[in-house]
Coordinates of C-alpha atoms and ligand atoms in Angstrom, one line a residue:
M915 CA 91.7 66.6 74.4
T916 CA 88.8 65.1 72.0
P917 CA 86.1 67.6 71.3
E918 CA 83.6 64.5 72.9
A919 CA 85.8 64.5 76.2
A920 CA 84.0 66.8 78.9
P921 CA 83.9 70.3 78.6
Q922 CA 84.2 72.2 82.1
N923 CA 83.4 75.9 81.1
F924 CA 81.7 77.8 78.8
I925 CA 84.7 78.3 76.7
Q926 CA 85.6 75.2 76.4
K927 CA 81.7 74.2 75.9
M928 CA 82.2 76.4 72.7
I929 CA 85.1 75.7 71.2
A930 CA 83.6 71.8 71.5
D931 CA 80.7 72.4 69.8
D932 CA 82.6 74.2 67.8
L933 CA 85.2 71.3 66.8
T934 CA 81.9 69.2 66.6
S935 CA 79.8 71.1 63.9
G936 CA 83.3 71.5 62.1
R937 CA 82.4 75.2 61.9
F938 CA 86.4 76.1 61.6
D939 CA 87.8 73.3 59.7
G940 CA 88.9 71.4 63.5
R941 CA 91.1 73.8 63.7
V942 CA 91.5 75.8 67.4
V943 CA 93.6 79.2 67.1
T944 CA 93.4 81.5 70.0
R945 CA 95.2 84.9 70.8
F946 CA 96.9 87.3 73.9
P947 CA 96.6 91.1 72.0
P948 CA 98.1 93.3 74.9
E949 CA 98.7 96.8 74.4
P950 CA 102.1 97.6 74.9
N951 CA 101.4 100.7 77.4
G952 CA 102.4 99.1 80.5
Y953 CA 103.6 95.6 82.4
L954 CA 101.4 92.6 82.7
H955 CA 99.8 92.4 85.8
I956 CA 98.0 89.1 87.4
G957 CA 95.2 89.8 85.3
H958 CA 97.1 89.4 81.9
A959 CA 97.8 86.2 83.3
K960 CA 94.3 84.9 84.3
S961 CA 93.9 85.5 80.0
I962 CA 97.6 84.6 79.3
C963 CA 96.8 80.5 81.1
L964 CA 93.6 81.2 79.5
N965 CA 94.2 81.4 76.3
F966 CA 97.6 79.6 75.8
G967 CA 95.9 76.7 78.3
L968 CA 92.8 76.1 75.6
A969 CA 95.0 76.5 72.6
A970 CA 97.5 73.5 74.0
Q971 CA 94.1 71.5 75.9
Y972 CA 92.8 71.6 71.8
G973 CA 95.9 71.5 69.7
G974 CA 95.6 74.4 68.5
T975 CA 98.1 77.5 68.2
C976 CA 97.6 80.3 70.6
H977 CA 99.1 84.4 68.7
L978 CA 101.1 86.8 70.2
R979 CA 99.9 89.7 69.6
F980 CA 101.0 93.5 69.8
D981 CA 98.1 95.6 69.6
D982 CA 100.0 98.3 69.6
T983 CA 97.9 100.9 67.4
N984 CA 98.3 104.4 69.8
P985 CA 101.8 105.3 69.8
T986 CA 101.5 108.1 72.4
K987 CA 101.7 105.5 75.4
E988 CA 103.9 102.8 73.6
E989 CA 107.7 101.6 74.2
V990 CA 109.4 99.3 73.2
E991 CA 109.9 98.5 76.8
Y992 CA 107.1 97.1 77.3
V993 CA 107.0 94.9 74.3
E994 CA 110.0 92.9 76.0
S995 CA 108.8 92.8 79.7
I996 CA 105.3 91.5 77.9
M997 CA 107.4 89.0 75.9
A998 CA 109.4 88.2 79.4
D999 CA 106.8 88.1 81.4
I1000 CA 104.6 85.2 79.7
R1001 CA 108.0 82.8 78.8
W1002 CA 108.5 83.1 82.4
L1003 CA 105.2 81.9 83.1
G1004 CA 105.5 79.1 80.8
F1005 CA 104.0 79.6 77.5
D1006 CA 105.4 79.8 74.3
W1007 CA 103.6 82.1 70.7
A1008 CA 106.7 80.6 68.6
P1009 CA 106.4 81.4 65.6
H1010 CA 103.2 83.7 66.0
L1011 CA 104.3 86.5 67.5
H1012 CA 102.7 89.5 65.2
Y1013 CA 101.6 92.8 65.5
A1014 CA 98.8 95.1 64.6
S1015 CA 100.9 97.5 63.3
D1016 CA 102.2 94.7 60.5
Y1017 CA 98.2 95.5 58.8
F1018 CA 98.4 99.3 58.8
E1019 CA 98.8 98.5 54.9
Q1020 CA 96.2 96.1 55.0
L1021 CA 93.6 98.2 57.3
Y1022 CA 94.2 101.0 54.9
Q1023 CA 93.2 99.5 52.3
W1024 CA 90.2 98.0 54.1
A1025 CA 89.7 101.1 55.1
V1026 CA 89.3 102.5 51.6
Q1027 CA 86.3 99.6 50.5
L1028 CA 84.9 100.3 53.8
I1029 CA 84.1 104.5 52.0
K1030 CA 84.1 102.8 48.4
A1031 CA 81.4 100.9 49.7
G1032 CA 79.5 104.1 51.3
K1033 CA 80.1 102.1 54.8
A1034 CA 83.0 105.5 55.8
Y1035 CA 82.9 108.7 55.8
V1036 CA 85.5 111.4 56.7
D1037 CA 84.1 114.2 59.4
D1038 CA 85.3 117.1 60.1
L1039 CA 83.3 117.6 63.5
S1040 CA 85.9 117.8 66.5
A1041 CA 86.4 115.4 69.2
D1042 CA 83.9 117.4 71.2
E1043 CA 81.8 117.6 68.3
I1044 CA 81.1 114.2 68.3
R1045 CA 80.4 113.6 71.3
A1046 CA 78.0 115.3 72.0
Y1047 CA 76.3 114.5 68.4
R1048 CA 76.1 110.6 69.7
G1049 CA 73.2 111.4 71.9
T1050 CA 73.0 109.0 74.8
L1051 CA 71.4 105.8 75.7
T1052 CA 68.1 107.4 76.1
E1053 CA 68.6 109.7 73.2
P1054 CA 69.4 109.2 69.4
G1055 CA 72.7 110.5 68.7
R1056 CA 72.3 113.5 65.7
E1057 CA 74.1 112.5 62.5
S1058 CA 77.1 115.1 61.2
P1059 CA 76.2 117.5 59.0
Y1060 CA 79.6 115.8 56.7
R1061 CA 78.1 112.1 57.4
N1062 CA 76.7 112.3 52.6
R1063 CA 80.1 113.3 51.1
S1064 CA 80.5 112.0 47.9
V1065 CA 82.6 109.1 48.2
E1066 CA 85.6 110.3 45.9
E1067 CA 85.1 113.4 48.6
N1068 CA 85.8 110.8 51.2
L1069 CA 88.8 108.8 49.7
D1070 CA 90.3 111.9 48.9
L1071 CA 90.1 113.4 52.3
F1072 CA 91.1 110.4 53.5
E1073 CA 94.3 110.0 51.7
R1074 CA 95.0 113.4 52.2
M1075 CA 94.3 112.3 56.2
R1076 CA 96.9 109.5 55.3
K1077 CA 99.8 112.1 53.6
G1078 CA 99.9 114.0 56.2
E1079 CA 98.2 116.7 54.9
F1080 CA 95.7 117.8 57.9
P1081 CA 96.5 118.4 61.4
D1082 CA 95.9 116.2 64.2
G1083 CA 93.0 116.1 65.6
S1084 CA 90.6 117.8 62.7
R1085 CA 89.0 115.2 60.8
V1086 CA 89.0 111.8 61.5
L1087 CA 87.6 108.4 59.5
R1088 CA 84.1 106.8 60.8
A1089 CA 81.7 104.2 60.0
K1090 CA 78.2 105.0 58.5
I1091 CA 76.3 102.5 60.8
D1092 CA 73.8 104.2 62.5
M1093 CA 72.8 107.1 64.1
A1094 CA 70.0 105.9 66.3
S1095 CA 71.3 102.7 67.1
P1096 CA 70.4 101.4 71.3
N1097 CA 73.7 99.9 70.7
L1098 CA 76.3 103.7 71.1
N1099 CA 79.2 101.5 69.6
L1100 CA 77.1 101.2 66.5
R1101 CA 76.8 105.1 66.2
D1102 CA 79.4 105.9 63.5
P1103 CA 82.2 104.9 65.6
T1104 CA 85.5 106.4 64.3
M1105 CA 87.7 104.5 62.7
Y1106 CA 91.1 106.9 62.2
R1107 CA 92.1 109.4 64.1
I1108 CA 95.4 111.6 63.1
R1109 CA 98.1 111.6 65.5
R1110 CA 101.3 113.1 64.5
T1111 CA 103.4 111.0 67.0
P1112 CA 106.3 108.9 65.9
H1113 CA 105.4 104.4 65.8
H1114 CA 107.7 102.3 68.0
R1115 CA 107.9 100.3 65.2
T1116 CA 106.8 102.2 62.1
G1117 CA 108.1 105.5 62.7
D1118 CA 106.7 108.2 61.4
R1119 CA 105.5 106.0 58.5
W1120 CA 102.0 107.1 59.6
C1121 CA 100.1 110.0 60.5
I1122 CA 97.1 108.7 60.7
Y1123 CA 95.8 105.5 63.5
P1124 CA 93.2 102.8 63.1
M1125 CA 90.9 102.7 66.6
Y1126 CA 90.9 99.4 68.9
D1127 CA 87.4 98.5 67.2
Y1128 CA 88.5 98.8 64.1
A1129 CA 92.0 97.2 63.8
H1130 CA 91.3 94.4 67.0
G1131 CA 89.1 92.1 64.8
E1132 CA 90.4 92.3 62.2
S1133 CA 93.7 91.3 63.0
D1134 CA 92.3 88.7 64.5
S1135 CA 90.3 87.8 60.8
I1136 CA 93.6 88.1 59.3
E1137 CA 95.6 85.6 61.5
R1138 CA 92.3 83.2 60.9
I1139 CA 91.9 83.1 64.6
T1140 CA 88.8 81.2 65.7
H1141 CA 87.9 82.3 69.1
S1142 CA 88.7 85.9 69.9
I1143 CA 88.7 85.6 74.0
C1144 CA 88.3 89.4 75.4
T1145 CA 86.8 90.9 78.8
M1146 CA 83.2 91.5 79.5
E1147 CA 82.7 95.0 78.5
Y1148 CA 83.4 93.8 74.9
E1149 CA 80.0 92.1 74.6
D1150 CA 78.4 95.4 73.8
H1151 CA 81.7 95.7 70.8
R1152 CA 80.4 92.5 69.8
P1153 CA 77.9 93.8 66.9
L1154 CA 80.4 96.3 66.0
Y1155 CA 83.0 93.7 65.7
D1156 CA 81.1 91.5 63.7
W1157 CA 79.8 94.4 61.3
F1158 CA 83.5 95.2 60.4
L1159 CA 84.1 91.8 59.0
D1160 CA 80.5 91.4 57.7
Q1161 CA 80.8 94.2 55.5
L1162 CA 83.9 93.9 54.6
G1163 CA 83.1 90.5 53.7
I1164 CA 86.4 88.5 55.1
Y1165 CA 86.8 85.5 57.3
R1166 CA 84.7 85.2 60.6
L1167 CA 85.6 84.1 63.7
Q1168 CA 84.0 84.1 67.7
Q1169 CA 84.1 86.4 69.9
I1170 CA 83.5 85.3 73.4
E1171 CA 83.7 87.6 76.7
F1172 CA 84.1 86.1 80.1
A1173 CA 84.5 88.4 83.3
R1174 CA 87.7 90.3 84.2
L1175 CA 89.5 88.8 87.5
N1176 CA 89.9 91.2 90.3
V1177 CA 91.5 90.5 92.7
S1178 CA 91.5 91.9 96.6
H1179 CA 93.5 94.3 98.4
T1180 CA 95.3 96.1 95.0
V1181 CA 94.4 98.0 91.6
L1182 CA 94.3 95.5 87.8
S1183 CA 94.1 98.9 86.2
K1184 CA 97.4 99.6 83.9
R1185 CA 96.2 103.4 84.3
K1186 CA 96.3 103.0 88.6
L1187 CA 99.8 101.1 88.1
L1188 CA 101.2 103.7 85.9
E1189 CA 100.3 106.5 88.5
L1190 CA 101.7 104.6 91.3
V1191 CA 104.7 104.4 89.5
E1192 CA 105.2 107.7 88.1
S1193 CA 104.2 109.2 91.9
G1194 CA 106.8 106.9 93.3
H1195 CA 104.4 105.1 95.5
V1196 CA 106.0 102.1 94.4
S1197 CA 109.9 101.3 93.7
G1198 CA 108.7 100.6 89.8
W1199 CA 107.0 97.9 88.2
D1200 CA 108.7 95.3 89.5
D1201 CA 108.4 96.8 93.0
P1202 CA 107.1 93.7 95.1
R1203 CA 104.3 94.9 96.1
M1204 CA 103.2 95.5 92.9
P1205 CA 100.6 92.3 91.2
T1206 CA 102.8 92.9 87.8
I1207 CA 104.1 89.3 87.1
A1208 CA 107.3 91.2 87.1
G1209 CA 106.5 92.4 91.1
L1210 CA 105.1 89.0 91.5
R1211 CA 108.3 86.8 90.0
R1212 CA 110.3 89.5 92.5
R1213 CA 108.5 89.0 95.4
G1214 CA 108.9 85.4 95.4
Y1215 CA 106.3 84.5 92.9
T1216 CA 107.1 81.0 91.1
P1217 CA 104.8 80.9 87.5
E1218 CA 103.5 77.3 89.1
A1219 CA 101.8 79.3 91.7
I1220 CA 100.6 81.1 89.3
R1221 CA 99.0 79.2 86.8
D1222 CA 97.7 77.1 89.8
F1223 CA 95.9 79.7 90.9
C1224 CA 94.8 81.5 87.7
E1225 CA 92.8 77.5 87.2
R1226 CA 91.3 77.5 90.7
I1227 CA 89.1 80.5 90.0
G1228 CA 88.1 79.5 86.8
V1229 CA 85.7 81.6 84.2
A1230 CA 82.7 83.0 85.0
K1231 CA 80.9 85.4 82.8
K1232 CA 79.6 87.6 86.3
D1233 CA 82.6 90.1 88.0
A1234 CA 83.7 89.4 91.5
L1235 CA 86.3 89.9 93.6
V1236 CA 89.0 87.2 94.7
D1237 CA 90.1 87.5 97.5
V1238 CA 94.3 87.8 97.5
A1239 CA 94.5 85.4 100.8
L1240 CA 93.9 82.7 97.7
L1241 CA 97.0 83.2 95.6
E1242 CA 98.9 83.4 98.5
H1243 CA 97.4 80.2 99.6
C1244 CA 98.6 79.0 96.2
L1245 CA 102.1 79.2 96.5
R1246 CA 102.4 78.9 100.2
E1247 CA 100.9 75.4 98.5
D1248 CA 103.5 75.6 95.8
L1249 CA 106.7 76.2 97.8
N1250 CA 105.9 73.9 100.8
K1251 CA 106.5 71.3 98.4
R1252 CA 110.0 72.7 97.3
A1253 CA 111.8 75.7 99.0
P1254 CA 114.4 74.3 101.3
R1255 CA 114.0 75.2 104.8
A1256 CA 116.4 77.6 106.7
M1257 CA 116.6 78.9 110.1
A1258 CA 117.2 83.1 109.9
V1259 CA 116.2 85.4 112.6
L1260 CA 114.8 88.3 112.0
R1261 CA 114.8 90.5 114.4
P1262 CA 118.2 89.0 116.8
L1263 CA 118.6 88.7 120.2
R1264 CA 121.5 87.4 122.0
L1265 CA 121.8 84.1 123.5
V1266 CA 124.5 82.8 125.7
I1267 CA 125.3 79.5 126.8
E1268 CA 127.0 79.7 129.9
N1269 CA 127.8 75.7 130.1
Y1270 CA 128.8 75.3 126.5
P1271 CA 132.1 75.0 126.5
E1272 CA 133.8 78.2 125.3
G1273 CA 134.8 78.1 121.1
Q1274 CA 133.2 73.6 121.0
V1275 CA 131.3 74.1 117.4
E1276 CA 129.0 71.2 117.1
W1277 CA 127.8 71.2 113.4
L1278 CA 124.5 69.4 113.6
P1279 CA 121.3 67.8 110.8
A1280 CA 119.3 69.8 109.8
V1281 CA 116.0 68.1 107.5
N1282 CA 115.9 70.6 104.1
N1283 CA 112.7 69.9 103.2
P1284 CA 110.4 67.2 105.7
E1285 CA 107.2 67.6 102.7
D1286 CA 110.6 66.0 100.2
E1287 CA 112.7 63.7 101.7
S1288 CA 114.7 64.1 98.0
Q1289 CA 115.9 67.3 99.4
G1290 CA 117.9 65.7 101.8
T1291 CA 119.6 67.1 105.6
R1292 CA 122.2 70.0 105.8
E1293 CA 124.7 70.4 109.1
V1294 CA 124.3 73.5 110.8
P1295 CA 126.7 75.2 113.3
F1296 CA 125.6 75.3 117.1
S1297 CA 128.4 77.2 119.5
R1298 CA 128.3 79.0 123.1
V1299 CA 126.6 82.1 121.5
L1300 CA 123.7 81.8 119.5
Y1301 CA 120.9 84.3 118.3
I1302 CA 117.2 84.2 118.4
E1303 CA 114.5 85.8 117.9
Q1304 CA 113.6 88.9 120.3
D1305 CA 109.8 87.7 120.5
D1306 CA 111.0 84.8 121.3
F1307 CA 112.3 86.0 124.6
R1308 CA 109.6 87.6 127.2
E1309 CA 110.9 88.8 131.4
N1310 CA 107.2 88.2 132.0
P1311 CA 105.7 86.3 129.7
P1312 CA 101.6 86.3 129.2
K1313 CA 99.5 83.4 129.6
K1314 CA 99.9 79.9 127.4
Y1315 CA 103.8 81.9 126.2
F1316 CA 105.4 78.9 126.1
R1317 CA 108.7 79.9 124.5
L1318 CA 111.5 81.6 127.2
F1319 CA 111.3 83.4 129.9
P1320 CA 113.3 82.8 133.3
G1321 CA 113.5 79.0 134.8
N1322 CA 111.1 77.8 131.2
E1323 CA 112.8 75.3 129.1
V1324 CA 112.5 75.2 125.1
R1325 CA 113.7 73.1 122.6
L1326 CA 116.7 74.7 119.6
R1327 CA 115.5 73.6 116.7
Y1328 CA 117.7 70.1 116.0
A1329 CA 120.8 71.2 119.0
Y1330 CA 119.5 70.9 122.5
I1331 CA 116.9 71.7 125.3
V1332 CA 117.9 74.8 127.0
R1333 CA 116.9 76.4 130.6
C1334 CA 117.0 80.0 130.9
V1335 CA 118.6 81.7 133.7
G1336 CA 118.0 85.0 133.3
E1337 CA 119.0 87.9 131.0
V1338 CA 121.2 91.0 130.6
K1339 CA 119.3 94.5 130.6
D1340 CA 121.0 97.5 128.7
P1341 CA 121.6 99.6 132.3
K1342 CA 120.4 102.7 129.9
T1343 CA 117.7 101.7 128.6
G1344 CA 116.4 98.6 130.7
E1345 CA 116.0 96.7 127.2
V1346 CA 117.6 92.7 127.7
V1347 CA 119.9 92.0 125.4
E1348 CA 121.1 89.2 125.8
V1349 CA 119.5 86.4 127.5
R1350 CA 121.8 84.0 129.4
C1351 CA 120.7 79.6 129.5
L1352 CA 122.1 76.8 130.7
Y1353 CA 121.9 73.7 127.7
D1354 CA 121.5 70.1 128.8
P1355 CA 124.1 67.7 126.9
A1356 CA 121.7 64.9 127.1
T1357 CA 119.4 66.2 124.9
R1358 CA 121.2 66.8 121.8
G1359 CA 119.3 66.6 118.3
G1360 CA 116.1 68.1 120.5
D1361 CA 115.2 64.6 122.3
A1362 CA 113.9 65.6 125.9
P1363 CA 114.8 61.9 127.9
G1364 CA 112.4 61.0 130.3
G1365 CA 108.9 62.0 129.4
R1366 CA 110.3 65.6 130.0
K1367 CA 107.6 67.9 128.9
V1368 CA 109.3 71.1 126.4
K1369 CA 106.8 72.7 124.5
G1370 CA 108.3 75.3 123.1
T1371 CA 110.4 74.8 120.1
I1372 CA 112.2 77.9 118.5
H1373 CA 114.6 78.3 115.7
W1374 CA 118.0 80.7 116.0
V1375 CA 121.6 81.0 114.6
S1376 CA 124.6 80.5 115.9
A1377 CA 126.5 84.0 115.9
S1378 CA 130.2 83.6 115.3
H1379 CA 128.8 82.0 112.3
A1380 CA 125.6 83.9 110.9
V1381 CA 125.6 85.8 108.0
P1382 CA 123.8 89.3 107.7
A1383 CA 121.3 90.0 105.7
E1384 CA 118.1 92.5 104.7
V1385 CA 115.2 91.7 104.9
R1386 CA 111.7 93.4 104.1
L1387 CA 108.9 92.3 104.7
Y1388 CA 105.8 93.1 103.0
D1389 CA 101.8 94.1 103.6
H1390 CA 99.1 95.0 101.4
L1391 CA 99.6 97.0 99.2
F1392 CA 96.0 99.0 99.9
K1393 CA 94.4 98.5 103.1
V1394 CA 90.6 97.6 101.9
P1395 CA 89.5 95.1 99.8
N1396 CA 88.6 97.3 97.0
P1397 CA 90.7 100.3 96.7
G1398 CA 88.6 103.8 96.2
G1399 CA 85.9 101.6 96.2
D1400 CA 84.0 102.9 99.5
S1401 CA 84.9 106.6 99.3
E1402 CA 82.7 108.8 97.2
D1403 CA 85.4 110.4 96.1
G1404 CA 86.2 107.4 94.5
D1405 CA 89.9 108.4 95.1
W1406 CA 91.7 104.5 95.1
K1407 CA 95.1 106.1 96.3
T1408 CA 93.5 107.6 100.2
D1409 CA 93.5 103.9 100.8
L1410 CA 97.0 102.9 100.0
N1411 CA 98.4 100.9 103.3
P1412 CA 101.5 103.5 105.1
R1413 CA 102.5 100.1 106.0
S1414 CA 103.3 97.9 103.0
L1415 CA 107.3 97.5 103.6
E1416 CA 108.8 97.0 106.6
R1417 CA 112.5 96.8 106.0
L1418 CA 114.5 95.1 108.5
T1419 CA 118.9 95.3 108.4
G1420 CA 120.7 93.1 110.8
C1421 CA 119.1 89.9 110.4
Q1422 CA 120.9 86.7 111.1
L1423 CA 121.1 84.0 109.0
E1424 CA 122.4 80.3 109.2
P1425 CA 125.6 80.5 107.0
S1426 CA 124.0 77.5 104.4
L1427 CA 122.3 80.7 103.1
A1428 CA 125.7 83.0 102.3
S1429 CA 125.6 81.7 98.4
A1430 CA 122.2 81.9 98.3
Q1431 CA 121.4 83.2 94.0
P1432 CA 119.1 86.1 93.7
G1433 CA 115.4 84.6 93.2
A1434 CA 116.5 81.5 95.3
A1435 CA 113.4 80.9 97.3
H1436 CA 113.7 79.4 101.3
Q1437 CA 111.1 79.3 104.0
F1438 CA 112.9 80.3 106.7
E1439 CA 111.5 78.3 109.5
R1440 CA 108.8 80.0 111.6
N1441 CA 108.7 83.1 109.6
G1442 CA 107.7 82.3 106.5
Y1443 CA 108.8 82.3 102.7
F1444 CA 111.6 84.5 101.4
C1445 CA 113.2 85.1 98.0
A1446 CA 116.8 86.6 98.0
D1447 CA 115.6 89.9 95.6
L1448 CA 115.8 89.3 91.9
R1449 CA 117.4 93.3 92.0
D1450 CA 119.1 94.2 94.9
S1451 CA 121.0 90.6 96.8
S1452 CA 124.5 89.0 95.9
P1453 CA 125.5 87.1 97.9
G1454 CA 128.1 89.0 99.3
H1455 CA 124.9 91.6 100.1
L1456 CA 122.0 89.9 101.0
V1457 CA 118.7 91.1 100.3
W1458 CA 115.3 89.2 100.7
N1459 CA 111.3 89.5 100.3
R1460 CA 108.8 87.7 102.4
A1461 CA 106.7 86.4 99.6
V1462 CA 103.9 85.1 102.0
A1463 CA 104.0 84.4 105.9
L1464 CA 103.6 80.9 106.9
R1465 CA 99.6 81.9 108.4
D1466 CA 97.6 80.6 105.9
T1467 CA 94.2 83.0 106.0
W1468 CA 92.8 81.3 103.1
A1469 CA 92.6 78.0 104.8
K1470 CA 90.9 79.6 107.7
L1471 CA 88.4 81.4 105.1
D1472 CA 87.6 78.2 103.0
K1473 CA 87.0 76.5 106.3
E1474 CA 84.2 79.2 107.4
Ligands
ATP306 P1 93.6 98.9 79.2 O1 93.0 98.8 80.8 O2 94.8 99.2 79.2 O3 92.5 98.5 78.3 P2 94.2 96.1 79.7 O4 94.1 95.9 81.4 O5 92.9 95.5 79.1 O6 94.1 97.5 79.6 P3 95.2 95.0 77.5 O7 96.7 95.1 77.1 O8 94.5 95.2 76.2 O9 95.2 95.4 78.9 O10 94.9 93.3 77.9 C1 95.5 92.0 77.0 C2 94.6 91.3 77.7 O11 93.6 90.4 79.0 C3 92.8 91.4 76.9 O12 92.5 90.2 75.6 C4 92.3 91.9 78.5 O13 90.8 91.5 78.3 C5 93.4 91.1 79.3 N1 92.9 91.4 80.2 C6 93.5 92.3 80.7 N2 92.9 92.9 82.0 C7 92.8 91.7 82.6 C8 91.8 91.4 83.5 N3 91.6 92.2 85.0 N4 91.5 89.8 84.0 C9 91.3 89.2 83.2 N5 91.9 89.8 81.6 C10 92.5 90.7 81.3
MG307 MG1 92.4 96.7 76.9

């Protein structure tokens, strides 16, 4: 897009203005800066779509930078999963893969420069003391007794911090700004701390590590980013971000804040997600109930659906809770166009057609996708003994029940009209174990000759051809829209939904699904969209996840 084209949101407007004024020589360079301390989630997807999307829109580039400044919580596993997830979402940073840890030496040299300029000092106060000295929103802070050390002493101490002469936590390097500033971030923020933890990239080369606020802006500057887009909580950090760049006299860029994404019925804090994983409430970061990219992928979400969702929610300055029904709606829309249909019976009940010849099999044509003719048709086997859903038969039907009950007719999808002539019960439990029917050979394909009224159409599979499968049905991970938001103590885990996973075994699928590869998505007619599980499914042992049910709660909400 050229700068003249109409900007749509406030970030696009800022970028367009900068292009017009030539502020960054016509460059647009954004970055996505994850800390490798967890898996990416749908909130990160919003930031990824935004940063990579803007770069693409304005012919710029987007860097991937690992913000790996805190070795205690970071792992290589996370680095790898983050790269895989971004690629899967459809974005590419090549060749701009960076690590904040690559800048440790430069950051150190800049810290020395600030010390020399009298803008940073080594403080011996403990973490608790620093907190106590910091003051509050209504009270100014107090200056540390170590604040006015000489430049020489500071240089010496800082060098010895680096050399490992002092124990962890005994000293920090702080910026010397203003302990009375109304902005707490400017009350001599910590720049470096001592921490003897091996780093996944620098090993034990360093025992001092830079703080986020110091490392982040300087990394942006080194990479000559033009627009550093972050979430609203960094708005109050912007003066500090700019202060460091100004004091160092290095390349300056624009930080822009937007509201983070919150999605209903889930949590999007890495700390909370990690807790769910570690406490065993979910099976892992990629549990299909998790809002992580890995979880969504395993559940059956497509990159297209996630990108569409991120596009629709837009960017704003004000926090909002987006209904998870919108995310589900985006998936449904995408899969409706693309996922081939199939018949699968989740809770099987035998149906015997008394007048259908034993041993006879007819292969009947079925449409693969009514939304996409190019997907063609397939043939499904029909025979004397079928499975139907337990739900599709009632001995005593309620009003407006149009499916099978004694004396009633239904259409078997793609096959024949059948009339129920009775049922067989387990003599011990009284449970219906078989439905008996007669079929009308004149109704092949489901036609109802002579204006016959048949209201119900149900799906089925041929018992002798069916392939067994396990199917996992999911509900929201949390019972309430805003977990922890309604309880006094904010204990979000009490809001976990105890019925978020239901496993069905002995489901019966049409034979065309026998060779389904992990990750394959289908619409099981009348049951929803399902995806063969990436971890547990194989052609010999099928396991399916329900990605999303057919009923569209978003469309309903939208109408209201
Ligand atoms: P933490 O809670 O551990 O600080 P984080 O969720 O901020 O983690 P980062 O790895 O720092 O995770 O995030 C990388 C980028 O993703 C940041 O630029 C951050 O602003 C953005 N981001 C994180 N969560 C959201 C969210 N819910 N909505 C939009 N952007 C987000
Ligand atoms: Mg963060």
